[in-house]
Amino acid sequence: MNKKVKLLEMYDKMYKHFGPRHWWPADTPFEVMVGAILTQNTSWKNVEKAIRNLKGKKVLNLKSLYKLNINRLALLIRPAGFYNLKAKRLKNFVNFLFLRYNNTKSIARRPLALLRNELLEVKGVGPETADSILLYALGKPVFVVDAYTKRILTNHGFIKKDAGYDEIQKLFMDNLPRKRQLFNEYHALIVETGKNFCRKKPLCGICPLKGLRPWEKYIL
DNA sequence: TAGTAGAAAGGCAACGGTCC
DNA sequence: GGACCGTTGCCTTTCTACTA
């Protein structure tokens, strides 16, 4: 059994259990980008509160956030935690987007590899945040790796504990069809599985991935 | 039931060790 | 001595699990 078959088997098991997830929950690509930064090390529930605050003040758009005072921004995103730090990171990203591209349509036309490097140069944007923006906001076919992905693959013996972000991403991108919709749905299903079953104390007995075994000791 | 400790979907900066 | 790499602490709020 090859890696592609195994990864698709894993996808099927999760999809049958959860069904389509319709990710990312946002009204605009810009909202996705803001959410991707706010959700760093924070549960989505808290991010939603911060997003509501920004919407309530009618500043959840590029121009308004560019003009908004950083201290005021910090107060609005307070429910998302790390608010001073995230205000700085959000400002860095908004400045990058406004000054270099002016809007989300222009940035979407950039080639994937170039754009990813540009995003990673923005202080406060790491691989997971950059890939979330690329996939969910800009519709680029890139696989998002997060802590849940790593935990699930480790628990099932697909990867070693010390496997890095790029290694794990390559595993998916080299063995699955490079389709935005597939990567989108796959990541969303992993998040659901990680949140509900593959926790720090895993609920293996009732997990949709129960019985899933790697094709060899380690895929990576 | 109330209080408390620890974890949580990340990334940065500082520090120490190693190598050239 | 400088470059590079890995490790560790820190940021801050909320929620959950555990304990009394």
mmCIF file with all atom_site columns, N, CA and C in Angstrom, chain A residues 76-112:
data_model
loop_
_atom_site.group_PDB
_atom_site.id
_atom_site.type_symbol
_atom_site.label_atom_id
_atom_site.label_alt_id
_atom_site.label_comp_id
_atom_site.label_asym_id
_atom_site.label_entity_id
_atom_site.label_seq_id
_atom_site.pdbx_PDB_ins_code
_atom_site.Cartn_x
_atom_site.Cartn_y
_atom_site.Cartn_z
_atom_site.occupancy
_atom_site.B_iso_or_equiv
_atom_site.pdbx_formal_charge
_atom_site.auth_seq_id
_atom_site.auth_comp_id
_atom_site.auth_asym_id
_atom_site.auth_atom_id
_atom_site.pdbx_PDB_model_num
ATOM 1   N N  . LEU A 1 76  ? -9.230  46.153 20.784 1.00 0.00 ? 76  LEU A N  1
ATOM 2   C CA . LEU A 1 76  ? -10.313 45.473 20.045 1.00 0.00 ? 76  LEU A CA 1
ATOM 3   C C  . LEU A 1 76  ? -10.075 43.966 19.936 1.00 0.00 ? 76  LEU A C  1
ATOM 4   N N  . ILE A 1 77  ? -8.815  43.572 19.819 1.00 0.00 ? 77  ILE A N  1
ATOM 5   C CA . ILE A 1 77  ? -8.528  42.136 19.638 1.00 0.00 ? 77  ILE A CA 1
ATOM 6   C C  . ILE A 1 77  ? -8.180  41.467 20.969 1.00 0.00 ? 77  ILE A C  1
ATOM 7   N N  . ARG A 1 78  ? -8.399  42.150 22.062 1.00 0.00 ? 78  ARG A N  1
ATOM 8   C CA . ARG A 1 78  ? -8.049  41.634 23.388 1.00 0.00 ? 78  ARG A CA 1
ATOM 9   C C  . ARG A 1 78  ? -8.576  40.221 23.657 1.00 0.00 ? 78  ARG A C  1
ATOM 10  N N  . PRO A 1 79  ? -9.835  39.891 23.284 1.00 0.00 ? 79  PRO A N  1
ATOM 11  C CA . PRO A 1 79  ? -10.346 38.543 23.579 1.00 0.00 ? 79  PRO A CA 1
ATOM 12  C C  . PRO A 1 79  ? -9.524  37.419 22.946 1.00 0.00 ? 79  PRO A C  1
ATOM 13  N N  . ALA A 1 80  ? -8.774  37.729 21.899 1.00 0.00 ? 80  ALA A N  1
ATOM 14  C CA . ALA A 1 80  ? -8.002  36.677 21.219 1.00 0.00 ? 80  ALA A CA 1
ATOM 15  C C  . ALA A 1 80  ? -6.709  36.340 21.965 1.00 0.00 ? 80  ALA A C  1
ATOM 16  N N  . GLY A 1 81  ? -6.417  37.071 23.067 1.00 0.00 ? 81  GLY A N  1
ATOM 17  C CA . GLY A 1 81  ? -5.209  36.786 23.829 1.00 0.00 ? 81  GLY A CA 1
ATOM 18  C C  . GLY A 1 81  ? -3.961  37.333 23.150 1.00 0.00 ? 81  GLY A C  1
ATOM 19  N N  . PHE A 1 82  ? -2.871  37.453 23.891 1.00 0.00 ? 82  PHE A N  1
ATOM 20  C CA . PHE A 1 82  ? -1.605  37.963 23.340 1.00 0.00 ? 82  PHE A CA 1
ATOM 21  C C  . PHE A 1 82  ? -1.855  39.258 22.580 1.00 0.00 ? 82  PHE A C  1
ATOM 22  N N  . TYR A 1 83  ? -2.741  40.097 23.082 1.00 0.00 ? 83  TYR A N  1
ATOM 23  C CA . TYR A 1 83  ? -3.257  41.186 22.230 1.00 0.00 ? 83  TYR A CA 1
ATOM 24  C C  . TYR A 1 83  ? -2.212  42.212 21.831 1.00 0.00 ? 83  TYR A C  1
ATOM 25  N N  . ASN A 1 84  ? -1.268  42.525 22.734 1.00 0.00 ? 84  ASN A N  1
ATOM 26  C CA . ASN A 1 84  ? -0.230  43.491 22.352 1.00 0.00 ? 84  ASN A CA 1
ATOM 27  C C  . ASN A 1 84  ? 0.662   42.928 21.238 1.00 0.00 ? 84  ASN A C  1
ATOM 28  N N  . LEU A 1 85  ? 1.022   41.668 21.415 1.00 0.00 ? 85  LEU A N  1
ATOM 29  C CA . LEU A 1 85  ? 1.877   40.999 20.429 1.00 0.00 ? 85  LEU A CA 1
ATOM 30  C C  . LEU A 1 85  ? 1.145   40.852 19.091 1.00 0.00 ? 85  LEU A C  1
ATOM 31  N N  . LYS A 1 86  ? -0.111  40.417 19.169 1.00 0.00 ? 86  LYS A N  1
ATOM 32  C CA . LYS A 1 86  ? -0.872  40.191 17.927 1.00 0.00 ? 86  LYS A CA 1
ATOM 33  C C  . LYS A 1 86  ? -1.205  41.507 17.220 1.00 0.00 ? 86  LYS A C  1
ATOM 34  N N  . ALA A 1 87  ? -1.359  42.592 18.008 1.00 0.00 ? 87  ALA A N  1
ATOM 35  C CA . ALA A 1 87  ? -1.606  43.897 17.383 1.00 0.00 ? 87  ALA A CA 1
ATOM 36  C C  . ALA A 1 87  ? -0.393  44.281 16.535 1.00 0.00 ? 87  ALA A C  1
ATOM 37  N N  . LYS A 1 88  ? 0.792   44.039 17.073 1.00 0.00 ? 88  LYS A N  1
ATOM 38  C CA . LYS A 1 88  ? 2.026   44.345 16.318 1.00 0.00 ? 88  LYS A CA 1
ATOM 39  C C  . LYS A 1 88  ? 2.096   43.492 15.050 1.00 0.00 ? 88  LYS A C  1
ATOM 40  N N  . ARG A 1 89  ? 1.821   42.188 15.220 1.00 0.00 ? 89  ARG A N  1
ATOM 41  C CA . ARG A 1 89  ? 1.916   41.264 14.072 1.00 0.00 ? 89  ARG A CA 1
ATOM 42  C C  . ARG A 1 89  ? 0.888   41.612 12.993 1.00 0.00 ? 89  ARG A C  1
ATOM 43  N N  . LEU A 1 90  ? -0.310  41.935 13.463 1.00 0.00 ? 90  LEU A N  1
ATOM 44  C CA . LEU A 1 90  ? -1.381  42.287 12.518 1.00 0.00 ? 90  LEU A CA 1
ATOM 45  C C  . LEU A 1 90  ? -1.014  43.564 11.763 1.00 0.00 ? 90  LEU A C  1
ATOM 46  N N  . LYS A 1 91  ? -0.462  44.522 12.501 1.00 0.00 ? 91  LYS A N  1
ATOM 47  C CA . LYS A 1 91  ? -0.035  45.779 11.877 1.00 0.00 ? 91  LYS A CA 1
ATOM 48  C C  . LYS A 1 91  ? 1.064   45.517 10.836 1.00 0.00 ? 91  LYS A C  1
ATOM 49  N N  . ASN A 1 92  ? 2.017   44.659 11.197 1.00 0.00 ? 92  ASN A N  1
ATOM 50  C CA . ASN A 1 92  ? 3.088   44.315 10.247 1.00 0.00 ? 92  ASN A CA 1
ATOM 51  C C  . ASN A 1 92  ? 2.497   43.754 8.961  1.00 0.00 ? 92  ASN A C  1
ATOM 52  N N  . PHE A 1 93  ? 1.534   42.839 9.124  1.00 0.00 ? 93  PHE A N  1
ATOM 53  C CA . PHE A 1 93  ? 0.924   42.201 7.957  1.00 0.00 ? 93  PHE A CA 1
ATOM 54  C C  . PHE A 1 93  ? 0.102   43.207 7.145  1.00 0.00 ? 93  PHE A C  1
ATOM 55  N N  . VAL A 1 94  ? -0.692  44.008 7.831  1.00 0.00 ? 94  VAL A N  1
ATOM 56  C CA . VAL A 1 94  ? -1.545  44.989 7.143  1.00 0.00 ? 94  VAL A CA 1
ATOM 57  C C  . VAL A 1 94  ? -0.673  46.005 6.401  1.00 0.00 ? 94  VAL A C  1
ATOM 58  N N  . ASN A 1 95  ? 0.406   46.448 7.027  1.00 0.00 ? 95  ASN A N  1
ATOM 59  C CA . ASN A 1 95  ? 1.318   47.387 6.361  1.00 0.00 ? 95  ASN A CA 1
ATOM 60  C C  . ASN A 1 95  ? 1.908   46.761 5.090  1.00 0.00 ? 95  ASN A C  1
ATOM 61  N N  . PHE A 1 96  ? 2.315   45.499 5.219  1.00 0.00 ? 96  PHE A N  1
ATOM 62  C CA . PHE A 1 96  ? 2.851   44.770 4.059  1.00 0.00 ? 96  PHE A CA 1
ATOM 63  C C  . PHE A 1 96  ? 1.819   44.714 2.942  1.00 0.00 ? 96  PHE A C  1
ATOM 64  N N  . LEU A 1 97  ? 0.611   44.312 3.289  1.00 0.00 ? 97  LEU A N  1
ATOM 65  C CA . LEU A 1 97  ? -0.438  44.134 2.277  1.00 0.00 ? 97  LEU A CA 1
ATOM 66  C C  . LEU A 1 97  ? -0.845  45.469 1.647  1.00 0.00 ? 97  LEU A C  1
ATOM 67  N N  . PHE A 1 98  ? -1.007  46.482 2.479  1.00 0.00 ? 98  PHE A N  1
ATOM 68  C CA . PHE A 1 98  ? -1.483  47.782 1.982  1.00 0.00 ? 98  PHE A CA 1
ATOM 69  C C  . PHE A 1 98  ? -0.418  48.473 1.126  1.00 0.00 ? 98  PHE A C  1
ATOM 70  N N  . LEU A 1 99  ? 0.809   48.472 1.630  1.00 0.00 ? 99  LEU A N  1
ATOM 71  C CA . LEU A 1 99  ? 1.861   49.224 0.936  1.00 0.00 ? 99  LEU A CA 1
ATOM 72  C C  . LEU A 1 99  ? 2.371   48.499 -0.310 1.00 0.00 ? 99  LEU A C  1
ATOM 73  N N  . ARG A 1 100 ? 2.393   47.165 -0.288 1.00 0.00 ? 100 ARG A N  1
ATOM 74  C CA . ARG A 1 100 ? 2.940   46.440 -1.445 1.00 0.00 ? 100 ARG A CA 1
ATOM 75  C C  . ARG A 1 100 ? 1.874   46.063 -2.470 1.00 0.00 ? 100 ARG A C  1
ATOM 76  N N  . TYR A 1 101 ? 0.670   45.750 -1.995 1.00 0.00 ? 101 TYR A N  1
ATOM 77  C CA . TYR A 1 101 ? -0.358  45.246 -2.923 1.00 0.00 ? 101 TYR A CA 1
ATOM 78  C C  . TYR A 1 101 ? -1.631  46.083 -2.966 1.00 0.00 ? 101 TYR A C  1
ATOM 79  N N  . ASN A 1 102 ? -1.890  46.787 -1.908 1.00 0.00 ? 102 ASN A N  1
ATOM 80  C CA . ASN A 1 102 ? -3.053  47.668 -1.824 1.00 0.00 ? 102 ASN A CA 1
ATOM 81  C C  . ASN A 1 102 ? -4.397  46.959 -1.693 1.00 0.00 ? 102 ASN A C  1
ATOM 82  N N  . ASN A 1 103 ? -4.476  45.709 -2.150 1.00 0.00 ? 103 ASN A N  1
ATOM 83  C CA . ASN A 1 103 ? -5.734  44.970 -1.996 1.00 0.00 ? 103 ASN A CA 1
ATOM 84  C C  . ASN A 1 103 ? -5.483  43.468 -2.103 1.00 0.00 ? 103 ASN A C  1
ATOM 85  N N  . THR A 1 104 ? -6.495  42.678 -1.722 1.00 0.00 ? 104 THR A N  1
ATOM 86  C CA . THR A 1 104 ? -6.320  41.223 -1.685 1.00 0.00 ? 104 THR A CA 1
ATOM 87  C C  . THR A 1 104 ? -6.364  40.590 -3.079 1.00 0.00 ? 104 THR A C  1
ATOM 88  N N  . LYS A 1 105 ? -6.923  41.320 -4.051 1.00 0.00 ? 105 LYS A N  1
ATOM 89  C CA . LYS A 1 105 ? -6.991  40.758 -5.410 1.00 0.00 ? 105 LYS A CA 1
ATOM 90  C C  . LYS A 1 105 ? -5.615  40.750 -6.073 1.00 0.00 ? 105 LYS A C  1
ATOM 91  N N  . SER A 1 106 ? -4.848  41.818 -5.854 1.00 0.00 ? 106 SER A N  1
ATOM 92  C CA . SER A 1 106 ? -3.509  41.897 -6.457 1.00 0.00 ? 106 SER A CA 1
ATOM 93  C C  . SER A 1 106 ? -2.598  40.821 -5.903 1.00 0.00 ? 106 SER A C  1
ATOM 94  N N  . ILE A 1 107 ? -2.656  40.625 -4.589 1.00 0.00 ? 107 ILE A N  1
ATOM 95  C CA . ILE A 1 107 ? -1.763  39.653 -3.954 1.00 0.00 ? 107 ILE A CA 1
ATOM 96  C C  . ILE A 1 107 ? -2.100  38.236 -4.421 1.00 0.00 ? 107 ILE A C  1
ATOM 97  N N  . ALA A 1 108 ? -3.361  37.989 -4.718 1.00 0.00 ? 108 ALA A N  1
ATOM 98  C CA . ALA A 1 108 ? -3.793  36.651 -5.142 1.00 0.00 ? 108 ALA A CA 1
ATOM 99  C C  . ALA A 1 108 ? -3.215  36.272 -6.495 1.00 0.00 ? 108 ALA A C  1
ATOM 100 N N  . ARG A 1 109 ? -2.793  37.273 -7.280 1.00 0.00 ? 109 ARG A N  1
ATOM 101 C CA . ARG A 1 109 ? -2.253  36.992 -8.616 1.00 0.00 ? 109 ARG A CA 1
ATOM 102 C C  . ARG A 1 109 ? -0.776  36.592 -8.575 1.00 0.00 ? 109 ARG A C  1
ATOM 103 N N  . ARG A 1 110 ? -0.130  36.747 -7.435 1.00 0.00 ? 110 ARG A N  1
ATOM 104 C CA . ARG A 1 110 ? 1.295   36.410 -7.316 1.00 0.00 ? 110 ARG A CA 1
ATOM 105 C C  . ARG A 1 110 ? 1.490   34.897 -7.370 1.00 0.00 ? 110 ARG A C  1
ATOM 106 N N  . PRO A 1 111 ? 2.602   34.429 -7.967 1.00 0.00 ? 111 PRO A N  1
ATOM 107 C CA . PRO A 1 111 ? 2.889   32.989 -7.957 1.00 0.00 ? 111 PRO A CA 1
ATOM 108 C C  . PRO A 1 111 ? 3.059   32.490 -6.518 1.00 0.00 ? 111 PRO A C  1
ATOM 109 N N  . LEU A 1 112 ? 2.631   31.259 -6.298 1.00 0.00 ? 112 LEU A N  1
ATOM 110 C CA . LEU A 1 112 ? 2.606   30.677 -4.954 1.00 0.00 ? 112 LEU A CA 1
ATOM 111 C C  . LEU A 1 112 ? 3.944   30.758 -4.214 1.00 0.00 ? 112 LEU A C  1
#
